[in-house]
Tab-separated table of C-alpha atoms in Angstrom:
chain	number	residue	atom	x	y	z
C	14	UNK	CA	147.157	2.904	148.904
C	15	UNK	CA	144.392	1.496	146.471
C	16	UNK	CA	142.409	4.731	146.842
C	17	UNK	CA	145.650	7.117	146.085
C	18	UNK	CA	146.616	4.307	142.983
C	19	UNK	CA	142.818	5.442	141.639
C	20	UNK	CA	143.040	8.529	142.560
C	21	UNK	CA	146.675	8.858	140.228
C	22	UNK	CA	144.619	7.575	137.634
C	23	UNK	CA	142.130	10.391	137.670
C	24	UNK	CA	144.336	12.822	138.297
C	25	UNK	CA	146.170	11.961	135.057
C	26	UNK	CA	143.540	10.360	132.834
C	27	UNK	CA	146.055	9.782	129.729
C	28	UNK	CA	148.455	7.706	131.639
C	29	UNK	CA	147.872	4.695	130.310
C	30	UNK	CA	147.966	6.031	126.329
C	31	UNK	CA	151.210	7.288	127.062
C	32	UNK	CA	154.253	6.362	125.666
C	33	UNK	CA	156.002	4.701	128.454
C	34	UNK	CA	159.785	3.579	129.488
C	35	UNK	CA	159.131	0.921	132.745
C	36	UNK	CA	162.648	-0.954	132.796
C	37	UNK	CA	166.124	0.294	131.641
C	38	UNK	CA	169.362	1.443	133.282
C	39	UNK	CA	167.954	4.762	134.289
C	40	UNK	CA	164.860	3.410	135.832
C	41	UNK	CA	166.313	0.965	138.502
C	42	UNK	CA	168.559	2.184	140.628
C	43	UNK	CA	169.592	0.545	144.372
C	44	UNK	CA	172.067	0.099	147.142
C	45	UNK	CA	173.326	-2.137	150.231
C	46	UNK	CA	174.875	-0.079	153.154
C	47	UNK	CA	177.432	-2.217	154.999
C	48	UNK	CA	178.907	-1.143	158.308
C	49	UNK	CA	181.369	-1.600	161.285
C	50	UNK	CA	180.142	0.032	164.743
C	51	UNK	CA	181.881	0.549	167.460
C	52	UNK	CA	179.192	2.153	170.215
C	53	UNK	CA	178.883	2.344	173.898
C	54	UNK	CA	176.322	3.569	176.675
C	55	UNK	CA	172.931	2.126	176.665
C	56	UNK	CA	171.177	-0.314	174.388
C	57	UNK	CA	169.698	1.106	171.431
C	58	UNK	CA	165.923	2.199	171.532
C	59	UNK	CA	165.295	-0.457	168.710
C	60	UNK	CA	166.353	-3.468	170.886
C	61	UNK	CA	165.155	-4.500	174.050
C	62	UNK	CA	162.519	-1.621	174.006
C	63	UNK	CA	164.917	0.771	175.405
C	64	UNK	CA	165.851	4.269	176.026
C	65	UNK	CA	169.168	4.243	173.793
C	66	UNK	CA	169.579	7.707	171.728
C	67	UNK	CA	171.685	5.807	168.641
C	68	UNK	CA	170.734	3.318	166.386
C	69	UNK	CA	173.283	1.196	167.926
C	70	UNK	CA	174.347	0.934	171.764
C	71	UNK	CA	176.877	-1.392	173.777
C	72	UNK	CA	178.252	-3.273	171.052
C	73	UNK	CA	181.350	-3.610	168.327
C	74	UNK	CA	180.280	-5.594	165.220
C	75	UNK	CA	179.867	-5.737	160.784
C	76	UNK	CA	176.337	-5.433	159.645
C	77	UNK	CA	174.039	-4.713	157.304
C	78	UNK	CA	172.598	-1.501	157.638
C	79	UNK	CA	170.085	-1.469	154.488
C	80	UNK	CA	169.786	-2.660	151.616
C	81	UNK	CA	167.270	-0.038	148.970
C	82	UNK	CA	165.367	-0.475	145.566
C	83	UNK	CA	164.057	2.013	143.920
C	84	UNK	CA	162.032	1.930	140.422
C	85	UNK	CA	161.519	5.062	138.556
C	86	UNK	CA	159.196	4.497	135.834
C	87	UNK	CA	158.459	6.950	133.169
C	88	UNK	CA	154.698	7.181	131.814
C	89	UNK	CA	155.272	10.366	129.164
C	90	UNK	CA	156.971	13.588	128.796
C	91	UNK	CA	156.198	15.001	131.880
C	92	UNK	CA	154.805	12.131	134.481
C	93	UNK	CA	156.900	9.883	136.051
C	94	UNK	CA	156.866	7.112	139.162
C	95	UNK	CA	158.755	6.466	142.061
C	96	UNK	CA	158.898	3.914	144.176
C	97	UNK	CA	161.584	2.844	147.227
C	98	UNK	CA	161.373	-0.661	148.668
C	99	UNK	CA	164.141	-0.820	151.527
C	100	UNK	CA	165.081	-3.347	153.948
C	101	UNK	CA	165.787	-2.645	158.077
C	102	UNK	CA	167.472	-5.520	159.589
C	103	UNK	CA	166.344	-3.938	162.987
C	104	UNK	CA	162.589	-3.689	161.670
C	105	UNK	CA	162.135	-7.607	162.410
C	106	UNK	CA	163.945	-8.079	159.300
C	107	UNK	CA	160.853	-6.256	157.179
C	108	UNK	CA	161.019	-5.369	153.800
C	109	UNK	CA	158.877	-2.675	152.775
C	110	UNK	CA	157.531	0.262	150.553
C	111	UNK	CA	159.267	3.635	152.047
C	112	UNK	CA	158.200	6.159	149.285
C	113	UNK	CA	155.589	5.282	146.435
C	114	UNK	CA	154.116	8.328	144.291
C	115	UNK	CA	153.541	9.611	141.111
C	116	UNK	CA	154.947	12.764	139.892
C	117	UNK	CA	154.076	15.368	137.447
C	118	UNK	CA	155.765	18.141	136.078
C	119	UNK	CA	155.061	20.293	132.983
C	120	UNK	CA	157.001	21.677	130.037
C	121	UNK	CA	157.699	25.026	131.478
C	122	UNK	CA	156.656	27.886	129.103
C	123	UNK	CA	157.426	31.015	131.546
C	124	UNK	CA	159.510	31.395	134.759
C	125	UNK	CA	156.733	29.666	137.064
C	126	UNK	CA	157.287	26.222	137.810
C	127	UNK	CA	154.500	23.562	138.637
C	128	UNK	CA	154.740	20.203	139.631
C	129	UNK	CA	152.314	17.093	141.824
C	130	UNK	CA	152.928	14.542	143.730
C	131	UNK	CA	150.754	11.680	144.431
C	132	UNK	CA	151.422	8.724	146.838
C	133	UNK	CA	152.828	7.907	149.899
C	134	UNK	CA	155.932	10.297	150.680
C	135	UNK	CA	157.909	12.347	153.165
C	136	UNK	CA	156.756	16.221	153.483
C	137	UNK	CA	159.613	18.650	152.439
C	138	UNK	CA	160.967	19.162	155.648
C	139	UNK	CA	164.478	17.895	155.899
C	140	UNK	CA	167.341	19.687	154.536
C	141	UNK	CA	169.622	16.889	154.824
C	142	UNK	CA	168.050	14.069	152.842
C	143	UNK	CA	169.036	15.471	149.662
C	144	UNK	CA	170.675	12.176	148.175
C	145	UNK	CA	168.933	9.286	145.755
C	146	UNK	CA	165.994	7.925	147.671
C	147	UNK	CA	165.613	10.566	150.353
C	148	UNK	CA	168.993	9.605	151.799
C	149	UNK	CA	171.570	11.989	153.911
C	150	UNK	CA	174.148	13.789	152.030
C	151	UNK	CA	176.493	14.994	154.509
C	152	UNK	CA	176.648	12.330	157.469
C	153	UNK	CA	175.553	9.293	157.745
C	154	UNK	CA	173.062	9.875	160.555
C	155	UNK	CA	170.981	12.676	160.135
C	156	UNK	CA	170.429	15.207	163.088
C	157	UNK	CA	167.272	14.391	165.718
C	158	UNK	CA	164.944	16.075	163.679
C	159	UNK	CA	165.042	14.543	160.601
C	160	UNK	CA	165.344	11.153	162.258
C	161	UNK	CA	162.128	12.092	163.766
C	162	UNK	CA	160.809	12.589	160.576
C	163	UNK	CA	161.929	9.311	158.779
C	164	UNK	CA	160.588	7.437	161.629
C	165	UNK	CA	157.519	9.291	162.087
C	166	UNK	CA	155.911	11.656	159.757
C	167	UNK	CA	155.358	9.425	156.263
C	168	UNK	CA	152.200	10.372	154.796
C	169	UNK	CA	149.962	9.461	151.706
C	170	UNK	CA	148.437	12.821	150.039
C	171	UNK	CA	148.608	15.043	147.352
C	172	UNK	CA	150.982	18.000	147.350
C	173	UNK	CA	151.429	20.700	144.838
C	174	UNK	CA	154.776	23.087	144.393
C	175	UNK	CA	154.892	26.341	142.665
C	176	UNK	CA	158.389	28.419	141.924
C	177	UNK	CA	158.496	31.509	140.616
C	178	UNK	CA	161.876	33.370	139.208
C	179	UNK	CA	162.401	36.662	138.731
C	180	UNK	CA	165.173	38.955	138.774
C	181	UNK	CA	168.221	37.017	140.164
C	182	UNK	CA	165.489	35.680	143.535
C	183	UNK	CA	163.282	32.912	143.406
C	184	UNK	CA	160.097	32.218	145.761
C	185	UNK	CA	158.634	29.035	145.838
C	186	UNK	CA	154.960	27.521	148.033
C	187	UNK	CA	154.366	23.411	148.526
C	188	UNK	CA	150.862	22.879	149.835
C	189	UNK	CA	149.978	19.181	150.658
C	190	UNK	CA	147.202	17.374	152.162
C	191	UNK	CA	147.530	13.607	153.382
C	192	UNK	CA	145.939	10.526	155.409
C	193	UNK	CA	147.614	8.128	157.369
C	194	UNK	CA	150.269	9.483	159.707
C	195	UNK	CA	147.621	9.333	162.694
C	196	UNK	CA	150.256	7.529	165.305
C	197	UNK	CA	152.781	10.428	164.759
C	198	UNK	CA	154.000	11.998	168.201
C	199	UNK	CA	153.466	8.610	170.096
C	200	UNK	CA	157.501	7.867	169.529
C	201	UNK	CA	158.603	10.973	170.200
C	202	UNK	CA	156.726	11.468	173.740
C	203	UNK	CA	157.392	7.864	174.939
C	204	UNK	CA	161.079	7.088	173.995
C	205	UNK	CA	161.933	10.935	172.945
C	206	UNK	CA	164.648	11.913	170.500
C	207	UNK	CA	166.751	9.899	168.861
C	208	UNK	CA	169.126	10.378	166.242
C	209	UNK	CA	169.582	7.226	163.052
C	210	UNK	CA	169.334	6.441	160.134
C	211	UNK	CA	166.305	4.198	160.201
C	212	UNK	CA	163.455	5.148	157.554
C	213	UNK	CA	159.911	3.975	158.091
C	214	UNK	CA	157.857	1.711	155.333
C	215	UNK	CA	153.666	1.576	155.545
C	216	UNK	CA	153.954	-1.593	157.573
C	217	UNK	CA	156.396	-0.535	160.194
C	218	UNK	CA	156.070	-1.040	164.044
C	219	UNK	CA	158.620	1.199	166.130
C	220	UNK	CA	158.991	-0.397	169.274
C	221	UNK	CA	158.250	1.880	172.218
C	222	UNK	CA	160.083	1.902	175.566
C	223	UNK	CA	159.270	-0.821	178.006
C	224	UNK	CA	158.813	-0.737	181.982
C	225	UNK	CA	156.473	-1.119	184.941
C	226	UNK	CA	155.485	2.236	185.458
C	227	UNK	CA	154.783	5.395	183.020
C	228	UNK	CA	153.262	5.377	179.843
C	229	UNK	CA	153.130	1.135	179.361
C	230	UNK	CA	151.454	1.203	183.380
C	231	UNK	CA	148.670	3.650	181.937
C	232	UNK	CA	147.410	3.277	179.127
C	233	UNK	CA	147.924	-0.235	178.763
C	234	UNK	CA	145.814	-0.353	175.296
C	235	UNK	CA	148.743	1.062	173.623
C	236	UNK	CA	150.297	-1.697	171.617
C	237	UNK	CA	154.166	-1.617	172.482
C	238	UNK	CA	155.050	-0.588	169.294
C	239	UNK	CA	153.498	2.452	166.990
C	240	UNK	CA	152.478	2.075	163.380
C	241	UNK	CA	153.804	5.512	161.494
C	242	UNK	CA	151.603	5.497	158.604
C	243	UNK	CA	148.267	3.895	160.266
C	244	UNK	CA	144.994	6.048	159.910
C	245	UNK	CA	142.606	6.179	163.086
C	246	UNK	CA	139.873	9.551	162.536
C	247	UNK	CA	139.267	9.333	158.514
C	248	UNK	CA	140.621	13.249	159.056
C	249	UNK	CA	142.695	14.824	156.578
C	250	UNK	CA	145.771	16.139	157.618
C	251	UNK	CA	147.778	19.481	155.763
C	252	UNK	CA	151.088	21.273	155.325
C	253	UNK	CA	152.470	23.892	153.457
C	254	UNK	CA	155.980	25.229	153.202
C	255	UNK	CA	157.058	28.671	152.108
C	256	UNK	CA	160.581	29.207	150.180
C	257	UNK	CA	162.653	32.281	149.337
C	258	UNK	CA	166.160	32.364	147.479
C	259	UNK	CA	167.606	36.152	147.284
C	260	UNK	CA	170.208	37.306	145.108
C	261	UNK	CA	172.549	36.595	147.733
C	262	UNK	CA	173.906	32.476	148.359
C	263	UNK	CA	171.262	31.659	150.507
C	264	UNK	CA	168.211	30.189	150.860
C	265	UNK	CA	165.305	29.944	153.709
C	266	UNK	CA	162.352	28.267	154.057
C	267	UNK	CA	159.258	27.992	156.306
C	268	UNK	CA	157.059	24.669	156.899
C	269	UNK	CA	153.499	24.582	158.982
C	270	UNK	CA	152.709	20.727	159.396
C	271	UNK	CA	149.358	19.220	161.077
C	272	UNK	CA	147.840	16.063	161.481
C	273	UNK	CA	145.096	17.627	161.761
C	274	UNK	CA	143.973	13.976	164.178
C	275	UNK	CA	141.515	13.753	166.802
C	276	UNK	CA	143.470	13.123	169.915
C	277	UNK	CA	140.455	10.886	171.361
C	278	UNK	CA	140.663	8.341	168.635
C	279	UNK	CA	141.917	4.623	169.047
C	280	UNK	CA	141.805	1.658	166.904
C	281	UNK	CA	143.477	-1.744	167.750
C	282	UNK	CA	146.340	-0.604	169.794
C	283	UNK	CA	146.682	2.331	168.480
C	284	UNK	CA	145.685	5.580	169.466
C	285	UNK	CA	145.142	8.918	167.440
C	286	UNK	CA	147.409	11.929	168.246
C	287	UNK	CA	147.552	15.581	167.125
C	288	UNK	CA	150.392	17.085	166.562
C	289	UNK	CA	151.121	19.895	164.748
C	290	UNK	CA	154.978	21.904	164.223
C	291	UNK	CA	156.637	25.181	162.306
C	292	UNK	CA	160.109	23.738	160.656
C	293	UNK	CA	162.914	26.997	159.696
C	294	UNK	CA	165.649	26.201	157.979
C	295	UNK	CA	168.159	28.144	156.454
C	296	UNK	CA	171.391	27.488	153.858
C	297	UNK	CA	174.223	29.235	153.233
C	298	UNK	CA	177.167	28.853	150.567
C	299	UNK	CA	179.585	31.341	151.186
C	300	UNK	CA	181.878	29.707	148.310
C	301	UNK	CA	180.990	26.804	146.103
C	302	UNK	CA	182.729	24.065	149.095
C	303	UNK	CA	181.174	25.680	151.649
C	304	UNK	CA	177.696	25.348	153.527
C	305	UNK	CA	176.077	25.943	156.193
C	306	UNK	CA	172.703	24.541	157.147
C	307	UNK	CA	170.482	24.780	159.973
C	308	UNK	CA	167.264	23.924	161.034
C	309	UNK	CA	164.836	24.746	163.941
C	310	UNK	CA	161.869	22.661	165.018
C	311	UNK	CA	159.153	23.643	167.478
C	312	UNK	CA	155.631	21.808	167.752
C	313	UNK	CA	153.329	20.054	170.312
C	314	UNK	CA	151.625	16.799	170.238
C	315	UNK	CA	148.819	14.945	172.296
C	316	UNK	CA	146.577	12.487	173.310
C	317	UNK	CA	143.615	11.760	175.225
C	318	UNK	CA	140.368	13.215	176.315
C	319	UNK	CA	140.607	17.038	177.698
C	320	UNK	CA	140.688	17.200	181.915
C	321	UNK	CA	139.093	19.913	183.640
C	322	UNK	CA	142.409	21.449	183.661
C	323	UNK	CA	142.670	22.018	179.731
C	324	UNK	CA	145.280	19.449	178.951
C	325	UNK	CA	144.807	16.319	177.730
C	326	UNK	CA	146.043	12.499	178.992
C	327	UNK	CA	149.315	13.335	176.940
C	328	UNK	CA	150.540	16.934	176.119
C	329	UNK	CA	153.949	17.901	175.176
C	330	UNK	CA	156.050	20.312	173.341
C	331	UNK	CA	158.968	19.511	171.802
C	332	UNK	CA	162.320	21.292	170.090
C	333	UNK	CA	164.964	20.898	168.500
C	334	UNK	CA	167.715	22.563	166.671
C	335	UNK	CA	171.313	21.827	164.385
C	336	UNK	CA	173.794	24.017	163.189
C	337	UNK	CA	175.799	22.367	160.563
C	338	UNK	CA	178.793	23.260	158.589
C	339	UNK	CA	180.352	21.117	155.126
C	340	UNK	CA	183.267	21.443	153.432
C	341	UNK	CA	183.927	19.073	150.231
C	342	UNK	CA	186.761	19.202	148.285
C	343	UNK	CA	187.985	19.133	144.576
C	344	UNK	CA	187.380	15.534	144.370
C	345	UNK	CA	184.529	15.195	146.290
C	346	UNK	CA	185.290	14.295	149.416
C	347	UNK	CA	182.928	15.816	152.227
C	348	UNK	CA	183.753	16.761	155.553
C	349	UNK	CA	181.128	17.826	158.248
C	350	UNK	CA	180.604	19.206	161.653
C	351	UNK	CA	176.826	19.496	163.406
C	352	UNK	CA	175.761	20.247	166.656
C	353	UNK	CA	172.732	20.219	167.758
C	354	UNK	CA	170.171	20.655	170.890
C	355	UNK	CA	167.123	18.938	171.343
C	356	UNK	CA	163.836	19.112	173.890
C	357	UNK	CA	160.524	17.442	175.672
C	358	UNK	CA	158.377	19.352	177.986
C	359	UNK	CA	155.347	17.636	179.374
C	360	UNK	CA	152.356	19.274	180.469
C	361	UNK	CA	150.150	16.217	181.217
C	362	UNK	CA	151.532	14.729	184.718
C	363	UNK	CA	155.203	14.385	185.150
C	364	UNK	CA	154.718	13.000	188.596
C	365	UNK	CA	153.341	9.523	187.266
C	366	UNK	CA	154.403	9.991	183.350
C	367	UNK	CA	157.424	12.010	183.082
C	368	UNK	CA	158.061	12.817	179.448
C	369	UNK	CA	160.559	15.385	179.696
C	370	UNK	CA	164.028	15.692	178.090
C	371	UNK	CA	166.675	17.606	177.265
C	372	UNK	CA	170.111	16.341	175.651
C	373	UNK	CA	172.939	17.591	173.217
C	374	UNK	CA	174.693	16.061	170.169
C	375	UNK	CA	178.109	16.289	168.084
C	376	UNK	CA	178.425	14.669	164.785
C	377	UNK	CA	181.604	14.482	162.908
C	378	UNK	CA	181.675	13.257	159.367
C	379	UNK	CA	183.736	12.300	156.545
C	380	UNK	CA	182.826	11.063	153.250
C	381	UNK	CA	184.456	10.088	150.180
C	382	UNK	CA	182.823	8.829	146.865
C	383	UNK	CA	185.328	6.162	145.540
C	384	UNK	CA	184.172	5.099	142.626
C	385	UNK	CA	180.271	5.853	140.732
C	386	UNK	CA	179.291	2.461	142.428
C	387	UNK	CA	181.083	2.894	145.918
C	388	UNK	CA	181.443	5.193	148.630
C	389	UNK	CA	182.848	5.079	151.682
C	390	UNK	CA	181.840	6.996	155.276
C	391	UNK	CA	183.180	7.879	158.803
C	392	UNK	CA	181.334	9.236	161.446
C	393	UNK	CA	181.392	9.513	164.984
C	394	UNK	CA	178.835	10.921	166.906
C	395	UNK	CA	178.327	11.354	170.476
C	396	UNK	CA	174.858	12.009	172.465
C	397	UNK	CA	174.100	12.978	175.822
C	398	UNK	CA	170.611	13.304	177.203
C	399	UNK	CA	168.469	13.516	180.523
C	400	UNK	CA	165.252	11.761	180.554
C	401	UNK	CA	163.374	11.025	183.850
C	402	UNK	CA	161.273	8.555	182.618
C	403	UNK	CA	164.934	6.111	182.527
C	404	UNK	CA	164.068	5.531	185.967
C	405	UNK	CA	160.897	3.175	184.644
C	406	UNK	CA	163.999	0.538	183.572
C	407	UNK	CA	166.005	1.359	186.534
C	408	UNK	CA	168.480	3.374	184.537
C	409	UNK	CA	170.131	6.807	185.061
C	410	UNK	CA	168.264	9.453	184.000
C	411	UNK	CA	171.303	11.121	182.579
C	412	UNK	CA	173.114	9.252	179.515
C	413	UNK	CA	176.051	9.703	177.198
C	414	UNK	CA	177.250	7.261	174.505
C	415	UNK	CA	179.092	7.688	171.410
C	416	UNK	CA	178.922	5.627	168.072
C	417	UNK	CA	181.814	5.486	165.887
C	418	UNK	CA	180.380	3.338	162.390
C	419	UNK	CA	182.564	3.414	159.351
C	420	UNK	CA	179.979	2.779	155.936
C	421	UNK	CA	180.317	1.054	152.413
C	422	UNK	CA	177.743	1.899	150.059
C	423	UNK	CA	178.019	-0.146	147.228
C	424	UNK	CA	175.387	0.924	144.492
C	425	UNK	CA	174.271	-0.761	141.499
């Protein structure tokens, strides 16, 4: 982070000469998300070191489910700052720095828009974390693969966004390249999926699934939790996303993301993966209530040196996909179906690390803004998933649990 703080510097050398507006109404904004759950099925992955799909499992309580800062500073007419400190109960009570960057984004003088980013930040992947602070807008939980990408893919880089308007389309390019993020894939192969609400900070340790045999029997340097935004290989990783909006209500976009990490790498418990993934997604508004979003995920990640076979210790694809449908009404009250599909296939050795999976998920949602400081949400969602690698813990391999959590966002 001290390098990427200089680097801001450079990048805009009148900063500091600038006139500036650090503290006011408008540049401190925050939350606390309070919740009842009712869930059953198996315990959630984030206790015990289990298997669990939810954020929750087996139990019917109140609890905090985060509580958010975020600090918006303004530096001059067209550079501002951003930065999210957020608190996860389930993250061994940790408070940390989520997103951190500076931003900068000219006066316009034609139709082509520029802006930067600098810092620690999420690529543009998700189409459902459209809220203040990179938070969901039509459920509560967002589907498995933008879970997968709170939990998992935060990076520190540079990134650069054009958009260009003409004639009633737009097309728009995001090019980014980042450090950190060297761990990603590690969750996803071990415990798999998972759908929550959890978003990573730079400290965070995800606790991986526990058991005698698999993974934790093999390569028993791995730590039993991963570090998201830890750099191994001093490699830089890249993305870049591709954007079109026709005449017509609807918009698609295309995403290439790599880590761009050497997969042979390992530093203190923690080992260096590669994984790389194409994102689609696609809106539609057939009326002003009305959309319709979907996304479609397919990558691969891995670890290890290469065997004389061509694959490496750890080498899996993975997929996933959501079709979603909203409806909000005159007064702002949101209601939402998605259903999605998700996937593991593991090309390493099943036979003594099984990391395949397949599984299904329905989310319901309703959500009504009460007031400008509170808001209230339903949801229910259900999972079900196979997994061989249950079998380590003794379980089933095939699981189905629903969690039922009504919300209270109170902002301030």
């Amino acid at each position: 982070m001290k390098r990427l703080l200089f680097a801001c510097l450079c990048l805009f050398p009148g900063l500091a000469n600038a006139q500036t507006t650090l503290f006011s109404a408008e540049t401190l904004k925050g939350w606390v998300n309070v919740r009842a759950v009712a869930t059953n099925g198996e315990t959630s992955w984030l206790h015990e070191r289990a298997y669990g799909k939810t954020r929750y499992g087996g139990e019917t309580k109140g609890r905090l489910a985060e509580a958010a800062l975020i600090w918006t500073p303004r530096f001059s007419e067209t550079v501002t700052g951003y930065i999210q400190v957020v608190h996860v109960p389930e993250l061994g009570h940790e408070t940390g720095i989520n997103e951190a960057y500076l931003k900068w984004r000219p006066v316009p003088k034609s139709a082509l828009r520029l802006s930067a980013r600098l810092g620690q930040m999420y690529p543009p992947v998700s189409m459902e974390h459209e809220g203040v602070g990179w938070t969901t807008t039509h459920t509560v939980t967002p589907s498995a693969i933008n879970s997968w990408i709170a939990e998992e893919v935060l990076v520190q880089g540079l990134e650069l966004s054009l958009k260009q308007s003409y004639s009633q389309q737009q097309v728009g390019a995001t090019l980014g390249v980042f450090r950190g993020n060297d761990t990603s894939g590690t969750l996803l192969s071990y415990r798999g999926w998972a759908l929550h609400d959890i978003r990573s900070t730079t400290t965070a340790k995800l606790p991986l699934p526990r058991g005698n045999a698999g993974w934790s029997r093999i390569f028993r340097s791995q730590a039993p939790f991963t570090k998201p935004a830890k750099e191994i290989d001093d490699r830089q990783g890249y993305y870049a996303r591709l954007d079109w909006r026709p005449s017509v209500p609807l918009a698609l976009n295309a995403t290439y993301y790599n880590t761009h990490g050497n997969p042979t790498d390992f530093d203190n418990g923690q080992y260096g993966w590669a994984t790389r993934f194409f994102n689609f997604g696609a809106k539609y508004e057939p009326s002003a209530r009305i959309e319709i979003l979907s996304q479609l995920m397919v990558g691969n990640t891995k670890w290890g040196r290469m065997r004389a076979d061509g694959v490496r210790a750890v080498d899996m694809d993975f997929r996933s996909a959501y079709l979603m449908a909203s409806h909000i009404s005159p007064k702002g009250r949101r209601l939402t179906a998605r259903f999605e599909h998700f996937e593991t296939e593991d090309y390493s050795n099943p036979l003594i690390d099984n990391n395949n999976e397949t599984g299904q998920a329905l989310t319901l949602a309703w959500m009504r803004p009460i007031n400008a400081h509170l808001d209230l949400n339903l949801e229910w969602l259900a999972v079900s998933s196979k997994r061989p690698s249950r079998l380590y813990q003794g379980l089933d391999p095939q699981s189905s649990q629903s969690q039922l959590q009504l919300d209270l966002k109170i902002k301030y």
